[in-house]
């Protein structure tokens, strides 16, 4: 299937029409060599509102479809995605520069969350609660919200949609998706496949899963529309802050999945071979462009020198190159701005006295593509650019002396997404995952910070936004909860024993 290297053949393999070239549309360039892939029309402001109103109308009937029947659509969609794993994965590579293995892994995540959601469609459990009154029943029931708005980032152009869509659909909501302007083709393909599946199931597709193309202003219009009951937004903290404020002003629900500045603590007892592998995948994989990428390594002073030597020798040899080619482990950065941000962070690190290894641009033969060798930056204390998220492959390393100090360093940044400890000491592992340990939404032991499974709730604290998506009971964010008290007696006893006789 290696012929699947261009937009036409990928869309053909998906059984979808390739997007029509629109001379005035959004230009989509591949980060592989900077060439133009397509020009995709933005959705005009008037059509944004029409699409949301269609989704609202559709939600009024979709909510009445029994949840297991809604699950049928998600099951069929997951199966269609599984059948088309190769073209979808290659489209991710083409549009975002992820290596093919990671593109395929992202598509697998779509399949996995669909399977999870199908099971969930028969498990949207409420509660019965003991009532304090005789002949009374107290219940908790869950109902669809209506329209769920999804705003997604460039770096997970399919999985983030699927995490939201699979759950939101079985929960009885309709969708309006505003994908990243840097990855509209992945959105056209995945949404196209969802609608194609719905048609094959004999469903009316109008308003079920609307797609809005465009830049930030389109996302702002989505957030502003009163029919959108939940905005699930994935991207930078700057974006999330704006969305959070806009939603709060409307008393609208938001589910925020924002930036991360993720750390791993390496203790004296750690298995260093395991640390090196985990750090290489977490820090250099996806060219450092995962929200969960490892950005800070907090290393006990006693093992600092040997670990640094091993890391340097691995980073020096990492195969940087065309992400379509077998053997490549590090593909390109998404664009020139990402490259400039990385170089600025390295300059700032040098200004605070850091020792910078690697990080320079690699020649992969293309002037308009930005390939870099992942950097290791040694600092004597956590300072300068280390305390901010730079969306690029930079691994800052600092030494520590006491475990409490290491935990304090882990927690001393604005974000709170992912974290890890490498240790064979049970106490350290337990403390790290306890109330006085990591303050992040994800706290791992002896595995890296990236590569979460869909079964757990995904998300983070502080400036990561506090949202939870994907597994566990994250589905509750896509429904509204009602408490129902039912009196099946013939008297009217009041709660708390209040007497009010008329
Ligand atoms: P970005 O914030 O630039 O854009 C994300 C999306 O938000 C895009 O669709 C964009 O058009 C839209 N947008 C921007 N401003 C908006 C506004 N004011 N109102 C409505 N929509 C707006 O992010 P990016 O560069 O595409 O992605 C990288 C960032 O995303 C990193 O910070 C990364 O950590 C984060 N991220 C987080 C997660 C997570 O689950 N926590 C997952 C992936 C990426």
Short mmCIF file of C-alpha atoms and ligand atoms in Angstrom, two decimals:
data_model
loop_
_atom_site.label_atom_id
_atom_site.label_comp_id
_atom_site.label_asym_id
_atom_site.label_seq_id
_atom_site.Cartn_x
_atom_site.Cartn_y
_atom_site.Cartn_z
CA UNK A 1 0.00 0.00 0.00
CA UNK A 2 3.03 2.26 -0.20
CA UNK A 3 1.49 4.05 -3.18
CA UNK A 4 -0.66 5.93 -0.64
CA UNK A 5 1.59 8.96 -0.58
CA UNK A 6 -0.65 11.67 -2.05
CA UNK A 7 -4.03 13.19 -1.30
CA UNK A 8 -5.79 11.86 -4.41
CA UNK A 9 -4.84 8.22 -3.92
CA UNK A 10 -5.56 8.34 -0.18
CA UNK A 11 -9.07 9.77 -0.64
CA UNK A 12 -9.67 7.28 -3.44
CA UNK A 13 -8.69 4.42 -1.14
CA UNK A 14 -11.16 5.78 1.42
CA UNK A 15 -13.94 5.83 -1.17
CA UNK A 16 -14.28 9.60 -0.75
CA UNK A 17 -13.95 12.50 -3.18
CA UNK A 18 -10.71 14.39 -2.71
CA UNK A 19 -11.39 18.01 -1.70
CA UNK A 20 -11.94 20.30 -4.67
CA UNK A 21 -9.12 22.79 -5.16
CA UNK A 22 -10.35 26.19 -4.10
CA UNK A 23 -7.95 28.94 -5.25
CA UNK A 24 -9.03 31.28 -2.44
CA UNK A 25 -9.04 28.53 0.19
CA UNK A 26 -6.79 27.69 3.14
CA UNK A 27 -3.46 26.45 1.88
CA UNK A 28 -2.43 23.09 3.31
CA UNK A 29 1.28 22.27 3.05
CA UNK A 30 2.90 19.01 3.99
CA UNK A 31 5.65 19.42 6.57
CA UNK A 32 7.51 16.59 4.78
CA UNK A 33 8.80 18.88 2.02
CA UNK A 34 6.71 22.03 2.31
CA UNK A 35 4.81 21.40 -0.92
CA UNK A 36 1.19 22.42 -1.36
CA UNK A 37 -1.24 19.53 -0.72
CA UNK A 38 -4.55 21.29 -1.22
CA UNK A 39 -6.47 24.54 -0.85
CA UNK A 40 -9.54 24.00 1.28
CA UNK A 41 -12.48 26.40 1.52
CA UNK A 42 -13.14 28.05 4.88
CA UNK A 43 -16.72 27.95 6.14
CA UNK A 44 -18.27 31.43 5.78
CA UNK A 45 -19.66 32.96 8.99
CA UNK A 46 -23.30 32.62 7.83
CA UNK A 47 -22.80 28.92 7.10
CA UNK A 48 -21.24 28.38 10.53
CA UNK A 49 -24.52 29.35 12.14
CA UNK A 50 -26.57 27.31 9.67
CA UNK A 51 -24.45 24.23 10.35
CA UNK A 52 -24.86 24.62 14.11
CA UNK A 53 -28.62 25.08 13.72
CA UNK A 54 -28.77 21.90 11.61
CA UNK A 55 -26.90 20.06 14.37
CA UNK A 56 -29.32 21.47 16.94
CA UNK A 57 -32.37 20.31 14.96
CA UNK A 58 -30.84 16.87 14.50
CA UNK A 59 -30.06 16.58 18.22
CA UNK A 60 -33.80 16.79 18.94
CA UNK A 61 -34.37 13.45 17.22
CA UNK A 62 -30.98 11.78 17.85
CA UNK A 63 -31.52 12.05 21.61
CA UNK A 64 -34.59 9.81 21.26
CA UNK A 65 -32.70 6.99 19.54
CA UNK A 66 -31.92 4.32 22.17
CA UNK A 67 -28.30 4.51 23.25
CA UNK A 68 -27.39 0.95 22.09
CA UNK A 69 -28.77 1.87 18.63
CA UNK A 70 -26.59 4.98 18.64
CA UNK A 71 -23.78 2.58 19.50
CA UNK A 72 -24.48 0.71 16.25
CA UNK A 73 -23.37 3.75 14.27
CA UNK A 74 -20.19 4.07 16.34
CA UNK A 75 -19.46 0.35 15.94
CA UNK A 76 -19.81 0.57 12.15
CA UNK A 77 -17.69 3.72 12.07
CA UNK A 78 -14.95 2.00 14.09
CA UNK A 79 -15.05 -0.95 11.68
CA UNK A 80 -14.78 1.38 8.67
CA UNK A 81 -11.80 3.10 10.28
CA UNK A 82 -10.16 -0.27 10.96
CA UNK A 83 -10.63 -1.29 7.31
CA UNK A 84 -9.05 1.99 6.19
CA UNK A 85 -6.27 2.13 8.75
CA UNK A 86 -3.47 2.37 6.20
CA UNK A 87 -4.77 5.30 4.10
CA UNK A 88 -5.91 7.19 7.21
CA UNK A 89 -2.55 6.67 8.92
CA UNK A 90 -0.67 7.80 5.84
CA UNK A 91 -2.84 10.90 5.57
CA UNK A 92 -1.83 11.81 9.14
CA UNK A 93 1.80 11.39 8.13
CA UNK A 94 1.35 13.46 4.99
CA UNK A 95 -0.44 16.32 6.71
CA UNK A 96 1.32 16.46 10.10
CA UNK A 97 4.69 14.79 9.50
CA UNK A 98 4.24 12.00 12.09
CA UNK A 99 6.14 8.83 11.23
CA UNK A 100 3.91 6.17 9.65
CA UNK A 101 4.03 3.97 12.78
CA UNK A 102 2.62 6.83 14.84
CA UNK A 103 0.05 7.71 12.20
CA UNK A 104 -1.18 4.11 12.27
CA UNK A 105 -1.12 4.17 16.08
CA UNK A 106 -3.34 7.25 16.08
CA UNK A 107 -5.85 5.52 13.78
CA UNK A 108 -5.82 2.50 16.11
CA UNK A 109 -6.76 4.89 18.90
CA UNK A 110 -9.83 5.88 16.88
CA UNK A 111 -10.80 2.21 16.54
CA UNK A 112 -10.19 1.58 20.25
CA UNK A 113 -12.31 4.49 21.47
CA UNK A 114 -15.14 3.44 19.14
CA UNK A 115 -15.10 -0.04 20.69
CA UNK A 116 -15.05 1.48 24.15
CA UNK A 117 -17.99 3.73 23.28
CA UNK A 118 -20.03 0.85 21.84
CA UNK A 119 -19.73 -1.00 25.16
CA UNK A 120 -20.54 2.21 26.97
CA UNK A 121 -23.73 2.62 24.94
CA UNK A 122 -25.20 -0.13 27.13
CA UNK A 123 -23.69 1.19 30.35
CA UNK A 124 -24.78 4.82 30.73
CA UNK A 125 -25.71 3.97 34.28
CA UNK A 126 -27.55 6.22 36.66
CA UNK A 127 -28.12 5.56 40.37
CA UNK A 128 -30.95 4.79 42.70
CA UNK A 129 -30.45 6.50 46.03
CA UNK A 130 -32.11 5.74 49.35
CA UNK A 131 -34.77 8.36 49.99
CA UNK A 132 -35.32 9.65 53.54
CA UNK A 133 -39.08 9.77 52.86
CA UNK A 134 -41.51 6.82 52.89
CA UNK A 135 -42.87 5.68 49.51
CA UNK A 136 -40.33 7.80 47.68
CA UNK A 137 -37.72 6.88 45.15
CA UNK A 138 -34.64 8.99 44.48
CA UNK A 139 -32.91 8.54 41.12
CA UNK A 140 -30.08 9.99 39.14
CA UNK A 141 -30.60 9.92 35.37
CA UNK A 142 -28.38 11.05 32.50
CA UNK A 143 -29.53 12.83 29.36
CA UNK A 144 -27.89 14.13 26.20
CA UNK A 145 -26.68 17.73 26.15
CA UNK A 146 -27.58 18.59 22.54
CA UNK A 147 -24.84 19.93 20.28
CA UNK A 148 -21.24 19.21 21.26
CA UNK A 149 -18.65 21.53 19.67
CA UNK A 150 -15.20 20.05 19.14
CA UNK A 151 -12.12 22.21 18.55
CA UNK A 152 -8.98 20.22 17.80
CA UNK A 153 -5.24 20.78 17.52
CA UNK A 154 -2.97 19.84 14.62
CA UNK A 155 -0.95 17.16 16.37
CA UNK A 156 -3.72 14.58 16.92
CA UNK A 157 -5.88 15.39 13.93
CA UNK A 158 -8.00 12.22 14.16
CA UNK A 159 -7.76 10.79 17.68
CA UNK A 160 -8.95 13.91 19.48
CA UNK A 161 -12.06 14.09 17.31
CA UNK A 162 -12.73 10.40 17.91
CA UNK A 163 -12.30 10.64 21.70
CA UNK A 164 -15.02 13.25 21.70
CA UNK A 165 -17.20 12.05 18.84
CA UNK A 166 -17.50 8.39 19.85
CA UNK A 167 -18.57 9.27 23.39
CA UNK A 168 -20.69 12.27 22.45
CA UNK A 169 -22.63 10.26 19.84
CA UNK A 170 -23.48 7.32 22.09
CA UNK A 171 -24.45 9.84 24.76
CA UNK A 172 -27.04 11.17 22.30
CA UNK A 173 -25.44 14.39 21.11
CA UNK A 174 -24.77 15.71 17.63
CA UNK A 175 -21.39 17.11 16.63
CA UNK A 176 -19.92 20.25 15.17
CA UNK A 177 -16.16 19.94 14.60
CA UNK A 178 -13.70 22.77 13.99
CA UNK A 179 -10.42 21.01 13.22
CA UNK A 180 -7.01 22.65 13.16
CA UNK A 181 -6.41 24.85 10.14
CA UNK A 182 -3.11 22.94 9.85
CA UNK A 183 -4.83 19.56 9.41
CA UNK A 184 -8.14 20.01 7.54
CA UNK A 185 -7.59 17.03 5.22
CA UNK A 186 -7.54 14.55 8.11
CA UNK A 187 -10.84 16.07 9.25
CA UNK A 188 -12.41 15.86 5.80
CA UNK A 189 -11.39 12.20 5.59
CA UNK A 190 -12.50 11.12 9.06
CA UNK A 191 -15.75 13.09 9.12
CA UNK A 192 -16.39 11.92 5.56
CA UNK A 193 -16.00 8.31 6.67
CA UNK A 194 -18.38 8.88 9.60
CA UNK A 195 -21.07 10.34 7.33
CA UNK A 196 -20.53 7.62 4.73
CA UNK A 197 -21.03 5.02 7.46
CA UNK A 198 -24.18 6.76 8.70
CA UNK A 199 -25.61 6.78 5.15
CA UNK A 200 -24.82 3.07 4.78
CA UNK A 201 -26.80 2.51 7.97
CA UNK A 202 -29.76 4.30 6.48
CA UNK A 203 -29.43 7.27 8.83
CA UNK A 204 -30.25 10.84 7.94
CA UNK A 205 -26.84 12.54 8.05
CA UNK A 206 -28.11 16.11 8.13
CA UNK A 207 -26.82 17.80 11.26
CA UNK A 208 -25.36 14.62 12.73
CA UNK A 209 -21.69 15.56 12.33
CA UNK A 210 -21.08 19.02 10.89
CA UNK A 211 -17.60 20.13 9.88
CA UNK A 212 -16.48 23.76 10.03
CA UNK A 213 -13.28 24.71 8.24
CA UNK A 214 -11.19 27.73 9.00
CA UNK A 215 -9.02 29.54 11.45
CA UNK A 216 -9.50 30.86 14.94
CA UNK A 217 -12.50 33.09 14.06
CA UNK A 218 -14.51 30.00 13.04
CA UNK A 219 -13.70 28.43 16.42
CA UNK A 220 -14.79 31.65 18.14
CA UNK A 221 -18.12 31.58 16.28
CA UNK A 222 -18.65 27.98 17.38
CA UNK A 223 -17.99 28.88 21.01
CA UNK A 224 -20.33 31.88 20.80
CA UNK A 225 -23.35 30.03 19.41
CA UNK A 226 -26.00 29.43 22.10
CA UNK A 227 -27.06 26.06 20.65
CA UNK A 228 -23.62 24.57 21.40
CA UNK A 229 -24.00 23.13 24.88
CA UNK A 230 -20.47 21.84 25.43
CA UNK A 231 -17.23 23.05 23.88
CA UNK A 232 -14.51 20.43 24.01
CA UNK A 233 -11.34 22.29 23.06
CA UNK A 234 -7.89 20.81 22.57
CA UNK A 235 -4.90 23.04 21.90
CA UNK A 236 -2.68 25.65 23.48
CA UNK A 237 -3.29 27.20 26.87
CA UNK A 238 -3.68 30.59 25.14
CA UNK A 239 -6.58 29.19 23.12
CA UNK A 240 -8.05 27.43 26.16
CA UNK A 241 -7.98 30.59 28.25
CA UNK A 242 -9.98 32.47 25.57
CA UNK A 243 -12.46 29.59 25.17
CA UNK A 244 -12.80 29.20 28.94
CA UNK A 245 -13.63 32.89 29.43
CA UNK A 246 -16.10 32.93 26.52
CA UNK A 247 -17.85 29.80 27.81
CA UNK A 248 -17.96 31.07 31.40
CA UNK A 249 -19.63 34.30 30.24
CA UNK A 250 -22.43 32.17 28.71
CA UNK A 251 -22.56 29.62 31.58
CA UNK A 252 -21.65 27.09 28.90
CA UNK A 253 -19.79 23.88 29.68
CA UNK A 254 -16.24 23.55 28.46
CA UNK A 255 -13.89 20.60 28.47
CA UNK A 256 -10.33 21.84 28.10
CA UNK A 257 -7.35 19.74 27.00
CA UNK A 258 -4.45 22.16 26.81
CA UNK A 259 -0.67 22.30 26.95
CA UNK A 260 1.71 20.26 29.04
CA UNK A 261 5.22 20.66 30.45
CA UNK A 262 5.73 17.06 31.46
CA UNK A 263 8.50 15.73 33.68
CA UNK A 264 10.01 12.41 34.68
CA UNK A 265 11.96 11.85 37.87
CA UNK A 266 14.82 9.36 37.64
CA UNK A 267 15.71 7.89 41.03
CA UNK A 268 18.97 6.18 42.06
CA UNK A 269 17.41 2.68 41.77
CA UNK A 270 15.96 3.27 38.29
CA UNK A 271 16.58 0.79 35.48
CA UNK A 272 18.59 3.17 33.29
CA UNK A 273 18.19 1.16 30.07
CA UNK A 274 14.44 1.47 30.47
CA UNK A 275 14.73 5.20 31.24
CA UNK A 276 16.73 5.84 28.07
CA UNK A 277 14.19 4.04 25.85
CA UNK A 278 11.23 5.73 27.54
CA UNK A 279 12.87 9.16 27.40
CA UNK A 280 13.79 8.80 23.74
CA UNK A 281 10.23 7.87 22.74
CA UNK A 282 8.58 10.44 25.01
CA UNK A 283 10.90 13.35 24.21
CA UNK A 284 11.88 12.78 20.58
CA UNK A 285 8.88 10.78 19.32
CA UNK A 286 6.37 12.80 17.27
CA UNK A 287 9.27 15.32 17.06
CA UNK A 288 8.33 16.48 20.57
CA UNK A 289 4.90 17.57 19.34
CA UNK A 290 2.65 15.67 21.74
CA UNK A 291 0.85 17.37 24.60
CA UNK A 292 2.34 14.58 26.74
CA UNK A 293 5.87 14.83 25.30
CA UNK A 294 8.59 14.54 27.91
CA UNK A 295 10.14 17.99 28.33
CA UNK A 296 11.87 17.82 31.73
CA UNK A 297 14.05 15.09 33.19
CA UNK A 298 14.78 15.43 36.91
CA UNK A 299 17.72 13.14 37.64
CA UNK A 300 19.28 12.09 40.94
CA UNK A 301 22.80 13.50 41.10
CA UNK A 302 24.32 10.05 41.76
CA UNK A 303 23.30 8.73 38.31
CA UNK A 304 23.31 12.00 36.38
CA UNK A 305 26.60 11.50 34.50
CA UNK A 306 26.01 7.94 33.19
CA UNK A 307 22.40 8.68 32.24
CA UNK A 308 23.37 11.85 30.39
CA UNK A 309 26.07 9.98 28.48
CA UNK A 310 23.59 7.29 27.37
CA UNK A 311 20.95 9.83 26.39
CA UNK A 312 23.44 11.86 24.37
CA UNK A 313 24.62 8.81 22.49
CA UNK A 314 21.00 7.82 21.65
CA UNK A 315 19.94 11.33 20.62
CA UNK A 316 23.05 11.64 18.44
CA UNK A 317 21.99 8.56 16.46
CA UNK A 318 18.22 9.12 16.26
CA UNK A 319 17.18 8.67 12.62
CA UNK A 320 15.75 12.05 11.59
CA UNK A 321 14.17 12.07 8.16
CA UNK A 322 11.23 11.60 5.86
CA UNK A 323 8.41 10.22 8.05
CA UNK A 324 7.05 8.08 5.19
CA UNK A 325 10.28 6.08 5.10
CA UNK A 326 10.82 2.94 7.14
CA UNK A 327 13.44 3.41 9.80
CA UNK A 328 12.77 7.11 10.44
CA UNK A 329 11.98 7.82 14.07
CA UNK A 330 11.89 11.62 14.02
CA UNK A 331 9.95 13.44 11.32
CA UNK A 332 9.71 17.19 10.67
CA UNK A 333 8.30 19.98 12.81
CA UNK A 334 4.92 21.19 11.65
CA UNK A 335 6.14 24.53 10.24
CA UNK A 336 8.67 27.37 10.31
CA UNK A 337 7.05 28.93 13.39
CA UNK A 338 7.59 25.74 15.38
CA UNK A 339 11.24 25.71 14.30
CA UNK A 340 11.70 29.38 15.28
CA UNK A 341 10.07 28.76 18.69
CA UNK A 342 12.48 25.87 19.29
CA UNK A 343 15.55 27.89 18.34
CA UNK A 344 14.38 30.79 20.53
CA UNK A 345 14.00 28.47 23.52
CA UNK A 346 17.52 27.09 22.95
CA UNK A 347 18.92 30.64 22.77
CA UNK A 348 17.12 31.58 25.99
CA UNK A 349 18.47 28.43 27.64
CA UNK A 350 22.03 29.38 26.70
CA UNK A 351 21.39 32.84 28.18
CA UNK A 352 20.61 31.27 31.57
CA UNK A 353 23.80 29.21 31.42
CA UNK A 354 22.55 25.94 29.92
CA UNK A 355 24.69 23.46 28.09
CA UNK A 356 22.87 22.67 24.84
CA UNK A 357 23.48 19.43 22.94
CA UNK A 358 22.10 19.10 19.41
CA UNK A 359 18.87 20.90 18.39
CA UNK A 360 20.08 22.25 15.07
CA UNK A 361 18.29 21.96 11.76
CA UNK A 362 19.03 18.77 9.84
CA UNK A 363 19.30 18.80 6.11
CA UNK A 364 16.76 16.39 4.68
CA UNK A 365 17.07 17.99 1.28
CA UNK A 366 14.08 20.33 1.39
CA UNK A 367 14.28 24.10 1.88
CA UNK A 368 10.70 24.47 3.10
CA UNK A 369 10.71 21.64 5.62
CA UNK A 370 11.96 21.85 9.19
CA UNK A 371 13.79 18.80 10.43
CA UNK A 372 15.78 19.05 13.68
CA UNK A 373 17.88 16.79 15.80
CA UNK A 374 16.11 16.61 19.19
CA UNK A 375 17.96 18.66 21.78
CA UNK A 376 19.19 17.83 25.28
CA UNK A 377 19.64 20.89 27.47
CA UNK A 378 21.53 20.61 30.77
CA UNK A 379 20.63 23.13 33.46
CA UNK A 380 21.84 23.38 37.05
CA UNK A 381 18.38 24.51 38.21
CA UNK A 382 14.87 24.61 36.75
CA UNK A 383 14.78 28.04 35.12
CA UNK A 384 14.41 30.00 31.88
CA UNK A 385 12.50 28.31 29.06
CA UNK A 386 12.37 25.03 31.02
CA UNK A 387 9.30 26.24 32.92
CA UNK A 388 7.31 26.83 29.70
CA UNK A 389 5.95 24.47 27.07
CA UNK A 390 7.85 24.77 23.77
CA UNK A 391 6.14 22.50 21.27
CA UNK A 392 9.33 20.96 19.91
CA UNK A 393 11.79 18.18 20.85
CA UNK A 394 13.78 19.73 23.71
CA UNK A 395 14.61 17.65 26.76
CA UNK A 396 15.76 19.77 29.70
CA UNK A 397 17.73 17.90 32.34
CA UNK A 398 18.32 19.03 35.93
CA UNK A 399 19.91 17.20 38.89
CA UNK A 400 18.20 16.69 42.27
CA UNK A 401 19.38 15.56 45.69
CA UNK A 402 16.26 14.65 47.72
CA UNK A 403 13.06 12.96 46.50
CA UNK A 404 10.90 15.72 48.03
CA UNK A 405 12.88 18.25 46.04
CA UNK A 406 12.29 16.22 42.85
CA UNK A 407 8.53 16.16 43.44
CA UNK A 408 8.54 19.89 44.12
CA UNK A 409 10.34 20.45 40.79
CA UNK A 410 7.86 18.20 38.99
CA UNK A 411 4.99 20.29 40.34
CA UNK A 412 6.59 23.75 40.01
CA UNK A 413 5.27 24.59 36.54
CA UNK A 414 1.99 26.06 35.32
CA UNK A 415 0.84 22.94 33.49
CA UNK A 416 -0.25 19.65 35.07
CA UNK A 417 -0.74 17.07 32.33
CA UNK A 418 1.62 14.08 32.48
CA UNK A 419 4.45 12.93 34.76
CA UNK A 420 6.47 9.83 35.56
CA UNK A 421 8.86 8.40 38.10
CA UNK A 422 11.50 5.77 37.34
CA UNK A 423 12.33 3.83 40.46
CA UNK A 424 12.45 0.32 41.89
CA UNK A 425 11.84 1.67 45.36
CA UNK A 426 8.22 0.96 46.34
CA UNK A 427 8.05 3.93 48.67
CA UNK A 428 9.12 6.39 45.99
CA UNK A 429 6.60 4.95 43.52
CA UNK A 430 3.78 5.12 46.06
CA UNK A 431 4.65 8.63 47.26
CA UNK A 432 4.80 9.88 43.66
CA UNK A 433 1.29 8.58 42.96
CA UNK A 434 -0.11 9.70 46.34
CA UNK A 435 -1.77 12.94 47.42
CA UNK A 436 1.62 14.49 48.21
CA UNK A 437 3.17 13.32 44.95
CA UNK A 438 2.69 14.46 41.37
CA UNK A 439 -0.03 17.08 40.88
CA UNK A 440 -0.68 15.99 37.27
CA UNK A 441 -3.66 14.27 35.68
CA UNK A 442 -1.35 11.45 34.61
CA UNK A 443 1.27 10.03 37.00
CA UNK A 444 3.15 6.97 35.73
CA UNK A 445 5.68 4.59 37.24
CA UNK A 446 8.47 3.17 35.09
CA UNK A 447 6.95 4.26 31.79
CA UNK A 448 7.30 7.55 29.94
CA UNK A 449 4.94 10.51 29.99
CA UNK A 450 3.47 9.95 26.53
CA UNK A 451 1.42 7.18 24.96
CA UNK A 452 -1.69 6.95 27.12
CA UNK A 453 -4.24 4.17 26.60
CA UNK A 454 -7.85 5.07 25.85
CA UNK A 455 -9.23 3.14 28.84
CA UNK A 456 -8.21 5.74 31.40
CA UNK A 457 -9.53 9.28 31.74
CA UNK A 458 -7.16 11.59 29.86
CA UNK A 459 -6.41 15.17 30.85
CA UNK A 460 -4.54 17.39 33.24
CA UNK A 461 -4.67 19.96 35.99
CA UNK A 462 -3.82 23.67 36.31
CA UNK A 463 -3.16 25.36 32.94
CA UNK A 464 -3.77 22.05 31.16
CA UNK A 465 -7.42 22.94 31.74
CA UNK A 466 -8.84 20.30 34.10
CA UNK A 467 -10.83 18.39 31.44
CA UNK A 468 -11.03 14.61 31.20
CA UNK A 469 -11.68 12.74 27.97
CA UNK A 470 -11.65 9.21 26.64
CA UNK A 471 -12.02 6.34 29.13
CA UNK A 472 -13.18 5.74 32.70
CA UNK A 473 -16.30 7.84 33.43
CA UNK A 474 -15.35 10.73 31.11
CA UNK A 475 -18.66 10.14 29.31
CA UNK A 476 -20.38 12.06 32.10
CA UNK A 477 -19.01 15.30 30.64
CA UNK A 478 -21.14 14.71 27.52
CA UNK A 479 -24.43 14.35 29.40
CA UNK A 480 -26.50 16.33 31.85
CA UNK A 481 -27.44 14.79 35.16
CA UNK A 482 -30.96 14.97 36.57
CA UNK A 483 -32.01 14.02 40.09
CA UNK A 484 -35.55 12.66 40.14
CA UNK A 485 -37.65 12.20 43.27
CA UNK A 486 -40.75 10.06 42.73
CA UNK A 487 -43.53 9.89 45.29
CA UNK A 488 -45.53 6.67 44.96
CA UNK A 489 -47.47 7.20 48.20
CA UNK A 490 -50.56 9.31 48.94
CA UNK A 491 -49.06 11.72 51.47
CA UNK A 492 -46.59 14.53 50.93
CA UNK A 493 -43.85 14.29 53.55
CA UNK A 494 -41.31 17.10 53.18
CA UNK A 495 -37.57 16.55 53.33
CA UNK A 496 -35.73 17.50 56.52
CA UNK A 497 -39.01 16.90 58.41
CA UNK A 498 -40.31 20.38 57.58
CA UNK A 499 -43.98 20.94 58.50
CA UNK A 500 -45.94 23.09 56.05
CA UNK A 501 -49.65 22.29 56.45
CA UNK A 502 -52.15 24.17 54.29
P1 LIG B 1 -3.74 26.01 18.92
O1 LIG B 1 -4.18 26.46 20.26
O2 LIG B 1 -2.94 26.95 18.09
O3 LIG B 1 -5.01 25.59 18.03
C1 LIG B 1 -5.91 24.59 18.44
C2 LIG B 1 -7.27 24.86 17.83
O4 LIG B 1 -7.89 25.97 18.47
C3 LIG B 1 -7.26 25.18 16.34
O5 LIG B 1 -8.34 24.52 15.72
C4 LIG B 1 -7.46 26.69 16.33
O6 LIG B 1 -8.03 27.19 15.13
C5 LIG B 1 -8.40 26.89 17.50
N1 LIG B 1 -8.39 28.20 18.16
C6 LIG B 1 -7.32 28.99 18.44
N2 LIG B 1 -7.73 30.07 19.16
C7 LIG B 1 -9.06 29.96 19.35
C8 LIG B 1 -10.05 30.75 20.00
N3 LIG B 1 -9.74 31.89 20.63
N4 LIG B 1 -11.34 30.33 20.00
C9 LIG B 1 -11.68 29.15 19.40
N5 LIG B 1 -10.79 28.38 18.74
C10 LIG B 1 -9.49 28.76 18.71
O7 LIG B 1 -2.94 24.63 19.15
P2 LIG B 1 -2.03 23.77 18.12
O8 LIG B 1 -0.79 24.52 17.79
O9 LIG B 1 -2.88 23.26 17.01
O10 LIG B 1 -1.68 22.52 19.04
C11 LIG B 1 -0.61 22.47 19.94
C12 LIG B 1 -1.08 22.71 21.37
O11 LIG B 1 -2.15 21.82 21.69
C13 LIG B 1 0.01 22.40 22.38
O12 LIG B 1 -0.03 23.37 23.39
C14 LIG B 1 -0.38 21.03 22.93
O13 LIG B 1 0.13 20.76 24.21
C15 LIG B 1 -1.87 21.14 22.91
N6 LIG B 1 -2.52 19.82 22.89
C16 LIG B 1 -3.13 19.38 24.02
C17 LIG B 1 -3.71 18.13 24.05
C18 LIG B 1 -4.36 17.61 25.30
O14 LIG B 1 -5.11 16.64 25.20
N7 LIG B 1 -4.11 18.18 26.46
C19 LIG B 1 -3.70 17.32 22.91
C20 LIG B 1 -3.09 17.81 21.76
C21 LIG B 1 -2.50 19.07 21.76
#
